[in-house]
Short mmCIF file of C-alpha atoms and ligand atoms in Angstrom, two decimals:
data_model
loop_
_atom_site.label_atom_id
_atom_site.label_comp_id
_atom_site.label_asym_id
_atom_site.label_seq_id
_atom_site.Cartn_x
_atom_site.Cartn_y
_atom_site.Cartn_z
CA MET V 1 -28.03 -23.41 -12.02
CA ASN V 2 -25.14 -23.29 -14.46
CA LEU V 3 -21.58 -24.01 -13.32
CA HIS V 4 -20.50 -20.39 -13.62
CA ARG V 5 -23.26 -19.18 -11.26
CA ARG V 6 -22.64 -22.00 -8.79
CA LYS V 7 -18.94 -21.09 -8.68
CA ARG V 8 -19.71 -17.41 -8.08
CA SER V 9 -22.19 -18.11 -5.28
CA ALA V 10 -19.59 -20.31 -3.52
CA ARG V 11 -17.27 -17.32 -3.01
CA TYR V 12 -16.50 -16.40 0.58
CA VAL V 13 -15.34 -12.86 -0.14
CA GLY V 14 -17.98 -10.45 -1.41
CA PRO V 15 -19.72 -7.16 -0.63
CA ASP V 16 -20.69 -8.40 2.87
CA THR V 17 -17.08 -9.06 3.80
CA HIS V 18 -14.96 -6.88 6.05
CA ALA V 19 -11.25 -7.68 5.64
CA ILE V 20 -8.57 -6.29 7.95
CA ILE V 21 -5.08 -6.33 6.45
CA THR V 22 -2.01 -5.52 8.52
CA GLY V 23 0.84 -4.15 6.39
CA GLY V 24 -1.90 -3.07 4.00
CA SER V 25 -0.13 0.10 2.86
CA SER V 26 2.57 -1.64 0.80
CA GLY V 27 3.78 -4.74 -1.04
CA ILE V 28 1.96 -8.00 -0.33
CA GLY V 29 -0.59 -6.41 2.02
CA LEU V 30 -1.57 -3.73 -0.48
CA ALA V 31 -1.76 -6.25 -3.36
CA THR V 32 -4.05 -8.38 -1.16
CA ALA V 33 -6.22 -5.36 -0.32
CA ARG V 34 -6.59 -4.68 -4.06
CA GLN V 35 -7.74 -8.22 -4.79
CA LEU V 36 -10.17 -8.37 -1.86
CA ALA V 37 -11.59 -4.93 -2.71
CA ARG V 38 -12.00 -6.03 -6.34
CA ARG V 39 -14.25 -8.82 -5.01
CA GLY V 40 -16.35 -6.19 -3.25
CA ALA V 41 -14.97 -6.47 0.30
CA ARG V 42 -14.72 -3.46 2.62
CA VAL V 43 -11.06 -3.26 3.52
CA SER V 44 -9.32 -1.90 6.61
CA LEU V 45 -5.60 -1.27 6.42
CA ILE V 46 -3.18 -1.21 9.36
CA ALA V 47 0.41 0.12 9.19
CA ARG V 48 2.52 2.62 11.16
CA THR V 49 2.93 5.44 8.65
CA LYS V 50 -0.13 7.60 8.01
CA SER V 51 1.12 8.98 4.67
CA GLY V 52 1.59 5.43 3.31
CA LEU V 53 -1.88 4.45 4.50
CA ASP V 54 -3.42 7.58 2.93
CA ARG V 55 -1.73 6.82 -0.41
CA ALA V 56 -2.93 3.21 -0.39
CA ALA V 57 -6.47 4.22 0.63
CA ALA V 58 -6.65 6.86 -2.12
CA GLU V 59 -5.56 4.33 -4.72
CA LEU V 60 -8.11 1.73 -3.58
CA GLU V 61 -10.90 4.32 -3.29
CA SER V 62 -10.20 5.54 -6.82
CA HIS V 63 -11.27 2.04 -7.91
CA GLY V 64 -14.47 2.24 -5.86
CA ALA V 65 -13.34 0.45 -2.68
CA THR V 66 -14.57 1.27 0.82
CA VAL V 67 -11.44 1.77 2.93
CA VAL V 68 -10.68 2.68 6.54
CA THR V 69 -7.14 2.92 7.91
CA ALA V 70 -5.48 2.74 11.33
CA ALA V 71 -1.94 3.95 11.96
CA VAL V 72 -0.62 1.68 14.70
CA ASP V 73 2.39 -0.47 15.45
CA VAL V 74 1.29 -4.12 15.32
CA SER V 75 3.77 -5.05 18.05
CA ASP V 76 1.78 -2.90 20.52
CA ARG V 77 -0.89 -5.22 21.92
CA ILE V 78 -3.06 -2.48 23.44
CA ALA V 79 -2.89 -0.21 20.39
CA VAL V 80 -3.83 -3.14 18.12
CA ASP V 81 -6.85 -4.02 20.27
CA GLY V 82 -8.01 -0.38 20.14
CA ALA V 83 -7.48 -0.14 16.37
CA VAL V 84 -9.35 -3.38 15.67
CA ALA V 85 -12.28 -2.23 17.88
CA GLU V 86 -12.41 1.07 15.95
CA LEU V 87 -12.24 -0.65 12.53
CA VAL V 88 -14.99 -3.09 13.53
CA SER V 89 -17.21 -0.26 14.77
CA ARG V 90 -16.82 1.51 11.40
CA GLN V 91 -16.81 -1.41 8.95
CA GLY V 92 -18.60 -4.26 10.78
CA VAL V 93 -17.35 -7.53 12.26
CA CYS V 94 -14.06 -8.81 10.90
CA ASP V 95 -14.63 -11.72 8.49
CA VAL V 96 -11.09 -11.90 7.14
CA LEU V 97 -7.79 -11.03 8.83
CA VAL V 98 -4.60 -11.03 6.74
CA THR V 99 -1.41 -10.46 8.74
CA ALA V 100 1.12 -9.09 6.24
CA ALA V 101 2.95 -6.51 8.39
CA GLY V 102 6.60 -7.39 8.62
CA ILE V 103 10.18 -6.19 8.62
CA THR V 104 13.46 -7.85 7.68
CA HIS V 105 17.14 -7.58 8.49
CA PRO V 106 19.49 -10.08 6.86
CA GLY V 107 23.25 -10.14 7.39
CA TYR V 108 26.07 -12.27 8.77
CA PHE V 109 25.24 -13.37 12.34
CA ARG V 110 28.64 -12.21 13.60
CA GLU V 111 28.03 -8.70 12.20
CA LEU V 112 24.43 -8.16 13.31
CA ALA V 113 23.64 -6.01 16.37
CA ASP V 114 21.22 -7.39 18.97
CA GLU V 115 18.35 -5.06 18.03
CA PRO V 116 17.20 -6.70 14.75
CA PHE V 117 16.70 -10.04 16.54
CA ARG V 118 14.25 -8.43 18.98
CA GLU V 119 12.63 -6.01 16.50
CA VAL V 120 11.94 -8.67 13.89
CA MET V 121 10.39 -10.99 16.48
CA ASP V 122 8.30 -8.15 17.93
CA THR V 123 6.95 -7.04 14.55
CA ASN V 124 6.74 -10.27 12.59
CA TYR V 125 5.71 -12.73 15.31
CA PHE V 126 3.99 -10.66 18.02
CA GLY V 127 2.69 -8.31 15.33
CA THR V 128 0.98 -11.34 13.81
CA LEU V 129 -0.21 -12.72 17.14
CA TRP V 130 -1.85 -9.58 18.58
CA PRO V 131 -4.27 -8.87 15.69
CA ILE V 132 -5.25 -12.56 15.72
CA ARG V 133 -5.91 -12.36 19.48
CA SER V 134 -8.08 -9.30 18.81
CA VAL V 135 -10.34 -10.82 16.13
CA VAL V 136 -10.52 -14.55 16.89
CA PRO V 137 -12.88 -14.49 19.93
CA SER V 138 -15.62 -12.91 17.78
CA MET V 139 -14.93 -15.35 14.92
CA ILE V 140 -15.29 -18.29 17.32
CA GLU V 141 -18.53 -16.85 18.69
CA ARG V 142 -19.95 -16.44 15.17
CA GLY V 143 -18.57 -19.79 13.98
CA ASN V 144 -17.15 -18.06 10.95
CA GLY V 145 -13.97 -16.31 9.80
CA ARG V 146 -10.71 -16.54 7.91
CA VAL V 147 -7.21 -15.80 9.29
CA ILE V 148 -4.35 -15.82 6.80
CA GLY V 149 -0.70 -15.18 7.71
CA ILE V 150 2.42 -14.49 5.68
CA SER V 151 5.33 -16.69 6.70
CA SER V 152 8.09 -17.29 4.13
CA ILE V 153 10.15 -19.96 2.46
CA ILE V 154 12.74 -19.06 5.14
CA GLY V 155 10.16 -20.25 7.69
CA MET V 156 10.38 -23.72 6.14
CA TYR V 157 14.13 -24.16 6.63
CA GLY V 158 16.83 -22.12 8.38
CA THR V 159 18.53 -19.90 5.83
CA PHE V 160 22.07 -18.52 5.53
CA GLY V 161 22.11 -14.80 6.38
CA TYR V 162 18.65 -14.83 8.00
CA THR V 163 19.41 -15.68 11.63
CA ALA V 164 17.41 -12.61 12.73
CA VAL V 165 14.42 -13.31 10.47
CA SER V 166 14.07 -17.05 9.87
CA PRO V 167 13.18 -17.79 13.55
CA ALA V 168 10.24 -15.35 13.44
CA LYS V 169 8.96 -17.01 10.26
CA PHE V 170 9.25 -20.45 11.93
CA ALA V 171 7.32 -19.03 14.90
CA ILE V 172 4.53 -17.78 12.62
CA ARG V 173 4.32 -21.22 11.03
CA GLY V 174 4.13 -22.87 14.45
CA LEU V 175 1.38 -20.48 15.50
CA PHE V 176 -0.70 -21.05 12.36
CA GLU V 177 -0.30 -24.85 12.40
CA SER V 178 -1.39 -25.02 16.07
CA LEU V 179 -4.17 -22.47 15.66
CA ARG V 180 -5.55 -24.22 12.59
CA ASP V 181 -6.23 -27.38 14.56
CA GLU V 182 -7.90 -25.47 17.41
CA LEU V 183 -10.09 -23.22 15.27
CA THR V 184 -11.25 -25.63 12.55
CA PRO V 185 -13.99 -27.13 14.77
CA TYR V 186 -15.37 -23.58 15.23
CA GLY V 187 -15.68 -23.01 11.47
CA VAL V 188 -12.74 -20.58 11.39
CA HIS V 189 -10.22 -21.24 8.62
CA VAL V 190 -6.54 -20.59 9.36
CA GLY V 191 -3.95 -20.61 6.57
CA TYR V 192 -0.47 -19.31 5.88
CA ILE V 193 1.57 -18.54 2.81
CA CYS V 194 5.29 -19.21 2.32
CA PRO V 195 6.57 -17.06 -0.54
CA PRO V 196 10.16 -16.90 -1.80
CA ASP V 197 11.59 -13.43 -2.62
CA VAL V 198 8.86 -10.97 -3.61
CA ASP V 199 9.44 -7.70 -5.45
CA THR V 200 8.43 -5.16 -2.77
CA PRO V 201 10.13 -2.37 -0.76
CA HIS V 202 10.99 -5.06 1.85
CA PHE V 203 12.97 -6.94 -0.84
CA ALA V 204 14.68 -3.72 -2.02
CA TYR V 205 15.74 -2.94 1.58
CA GLU V 206 17.37 -6.37 1.87
CA GLN V 207 19.53 -6.21 -1.26
CA PRO V 208 22.58 -4.29 0.10
CA LEU V 209 22.50 -6.36 3.33
CA LEU V 210 22.44 -9.83 1.76
CA PRO V 211 25.52 -12.05 2.14
CA ASP V 212 26.95 -13.36 -1.17
CA GLU V 213 26.25 -16.91 0.01
CA TYR V 214 22.50 -16.20 0.17
CA LYS V 215 22.57 -14.47 -3.23
CA GLU V 216 24.20 -17.55 -4.75
CA PHE V 217 21.69 -19.85 -2.98
CA ALA V 218 18.73 -17.73 -4.12
CA SER V 219 19.93 -17.16 -7.68
CA ALA V 220 17.94 -20.17 -8.88
CA MET V 221 14.72 -18.90 -7.25
CA ALA V 222 12.33 -16.66 -9.17
CA VAL V 223 11.37 -13.32 -7.59
CA LEU V 224 7.57 -13.14 -7.49
CA PRO V 225 5.36 -10.08 -7.97
CA PRO V 226 3.30 -9.26 -4.84
CA GLU V 227 0.11 -9.93 -6.83
CA ARG V 228 1.10 -13.62 -7.02
CA VAL V 229 1.18 -13.81 -3.21
CA ALA V 230 -2.12 -11.92 -2.98
CA THR V 231 -3.71 -14.47 -5.33
CA ALA V 232 -2.50 -17.23 -2.99
CA VAL V 233 -4.03 -15.40 -0.01
CA VAL V 234 -7.40 -15.23 -1.80
CA ARG V 235 -7.08 -18.89 -2.76
CA SER V 236 -6.39 -19.85 0.85
CA ILE V 237 -9.46 -17.89 1.93
CA GLU V 238 -11.74 -19.35 -0.73
CA ARG V 239 -10.49 -22.93 -0.77
CA ARG V 240 -9.45 -23.25 2.88
CA LYS V 241 -5.84 -24.05 2.04
CA THR V 242 -3.79 -24.40 5.23
CA ARG V 243 -0.25 -24.08 3.87
CA MET V 244 0.76 -22.66 0.52
CA VAL V 245 4.42 -22.82 -0.46
CA LEU V 246 4.75 -20.74 -3.62
CA GLY V 247 6.75 -21.95 -6.63
CA THR V 248 7.08 -25.54 -7.85
CA ALA V 249 10.84 -25.64 -7.21
CA ASN V 250 10.27 -24.46 -3.65
CA ARG V 251 7.61 -27.11 -3.03
CA VAL V 252 10.01 -29.78 -4.31
CA ALA V 253 12.81 -28.35 -2.12
CA VAL V 254 10.59 -28.28 0.98
CA ALA V 255 9.45 -31.87 0.39
CA THR V 256 13.00 -33.10 -0.28
CA PHE V 257 14.69 -31.25 2.56
CA GLY V 258 11.84 -32.26 4.91
CA LEU V 259 12.53 -35.92 4.15
CA ILE V 260 16.32 -35.62 4.00
CA PRO V 261 17.46 -32.59 6.07
CA SER V 262 21.12 -33.49 5.50
CA ALA V 263 20.59 -32.86 1.74
CA LEU V 264 19.92 -29.18 2.49
CA HIS V 265 23.08 -28.83 4.56
CA TRP V 266 25.11 -30.69 1.91
CA TYR V 267 23.81 -28.30 -0.77
CA VAL V 268 24.31 -25.12 1.31
CA ASP V 269 27.83 -26.20 2.34
CA ARG V 270 28.72 -26.58 -1.36
CA VAL V 271 27.36 -23.10 -2.11
CA VAL V 272 29.25 -21.58 0.83
CA ARG V 273 32.51 -23.26 -0.23
CA LYS V 274 32.03 -22.00 -3.81
CA VAL V 275 31.49 -18.39 -2.67
CA ARG V 276 34.47 -18.51 -0.30
CA ARG V 277 36.70 -19.92 -3.05
CA ARG V 278 35.55 -17.16 -5.42
CA ARG V 279 36.23 -14.51 -2.76
CA HIS V 280 39.69 -15.98 -2.08
CA HIS V 281 40.61 -15.94 -5.81
CA HIS V 282 39.31 -12.39 -6.12
CA ARG V 283 41.49 -11.22 -3.18
CA ARG V 284 44.54 -13.00 -4.62
CA ARG V 285 44.00 -11.42 -8.05
CA LYS V 286 43.66 -7.99 -6.45
CA ALA V 287 46.83 -8.49 -4.36
CA ALA V 288 48.72 -9.67 -7.48
CA GLY V 289 47.48 -6.58 -9.36
CA ARG V 290 48.71 -4.28 -6.59
CA ALA V 291 52.10 -6.03 -6.53
CA THR V 292 52.46 -5.61 -10.33
CA GLN V 293 51.61 -1.89 -10.06
CA GLN V 294 54.27 -1.41 -7.36
CA VAL V 295 56.94 -3.06 -9.57
N1 NAP O 1 9.24 -9.28 0.04
C1 NAP O 1 9.72 -10.51 0.23
O1 NAP O 1 10.72 -10.92 -0.41
C2 NAP O 1 9.04 -11.43 1.21
C3 NAP O 1 9.26 -12.82 1.09
C4 NAP O 1 8.65 -13.67 1.99
C5 NAP O 1 7.84 -13.17 3.00
N2 NAP O 1 7.64 -11.83 3.08
C6 NAP O 1 6.81 -11.33 4.17
O2 NAP O 1 5.68 -10.67 3.67
C7 NAP O 1 5.24 -9.69 4.61
C8 NAP O 1 5.01 -8.39 3.86
O3 NAP O 1 6.23 -7.97 3.32
P1 NAP O 1 6.31 -7.02 2.03
O4 NAP O 1 7.37 -7.59 1.19
O5 NAP O 1 4.96 -6.77 1.49
O6 NAP O 1 6.92 -5.71 2.74
P2 NAP O 1 6.65 -4.12 2.52
O7 NAP O 1 6.28 -3.85 1.13
O8 NAP O 1 7.83 -3.48 3.12
O9 NAP O 1 5.37 -3.87 3.45
C9 NAP O 1 5.45 -4.03 4.84
C10 NAP O 1 4.17 -3.46 5.44
O10 NAP O 1 4.18 -3.71 6.85
C11 NAP O 1 3.98 -2.46 7.53
N3 NAP O 1 4.67 -2.56 8.81
C12 NAP O 1 5.99 -2.79 9.04
N4 NAP O 1 6.23 -2.79 10.36
C13 NAP O 1 5.04 -2.53 10.98
C14 NAP O 1 4.66 -2.39 12.34
N5 NAP O 1 5.53 -2.52 13.34
N6 NAP O 1 3.36 -2.11 12.61
C15 NAP O 1 2.46 -1.98 11.61
N7 NAP O 1 2.77 -2.11 10.30
C16 NAP O 1 4.05 -2.39 10.00
C17 NAP O 1 4.57 -1.41 6.58
O11 NAP O 1 4.08 -0.11 6.81
P3 NAP O 1 4.83 0.91 7.83
O12 NAP O 1 6.29 0.79 7.56
O13 NAP O 1 4.24 2.25 7.51
O14 NAP O 1 4.47 0.45 9.18
C18 NAP O 1 4.04 -1.94 5.25
O15 NAP O 1 2.68 -1.64 5.10
C19 NAP O 1 6.32 -9.61 5.68
O16 NAP O 1 5.94 -10.35 6.80
C20 NAP O 1 7.51 -10.29 5.02
O17 NAP O 1 8.38 -10.89 5.95
C21 NAP O 1 8.21 -10.94 2.20
#
């Protein structure tokens, strides 16, 4: 057997695979659905909005994919169970689950209402947990399956402006790390991806809400296309990677700040001081301009 054929036959995802993707109508979820469908998998997409799901399904079907959709809120445990049962009855047992449904709401802690804290946790954390609870018993029984979650670089360290979002991403990481150890003996692979900013509607929604301090902090980080995250998801599935932090600079930062947490705070404090100084000078220049106009 030549190397090329051996490599191909080692693939996990193929025409016998049924992949369920939450958040599959947009951004990272949709990019992942495209890549899995390109490998021949039957894909099932979960999101709340039917029109978005229909658009995504039509696009995937136009490239020959077999697609079924379910319009449910992932934070609703009972609805998720029902949707997964329906998708399994139509497309077969779930071999791959990718949990990419998520929302965001950055802003200064003192200015945020209470709701985003609850909503983000409900959607991002419980909306990750419930689909996993729905598919894992069957994976354990079959001794086979892949569960891949989307955390974030802000799940690796607390991040200025993300007090409502970072905790949910930490929670996802905690869930996947714990679950990985429990499910590995059953032949079920569990992995999670930590991307930096990704160019999706989620990212566009954040822009007007982001504090200047975060923008300054993030200015050195590249914004990734969603396809880059989807490639990491496929890699985690195929090569059983547990944690994938995307971007070399981010991997270095995670390693450094993990070893020396005070280095992160030292760096962020410098950034915050710089932004506050800039804001102060800006206000003074404006006040001086107004005073000159009055004279
Ligand atoms: N974009 C980034 O910069 C970035 C960076 C790091 C991590 N992430 C994470 O990556 C994941 C995907 O984000 P994205 O950037 O691809 O966002 P996106 O393009 O806005 O897509 C979000 C998807 O989740 C679905 N969704 C949202 N709330 C839902 C709910 N309650 N129930 C069911 N489906 C729901 C949306 O559809 P409906 O609205 O129709 O429900 C949509 O399909 C999120 O967990 C996000 O935190 C994103």
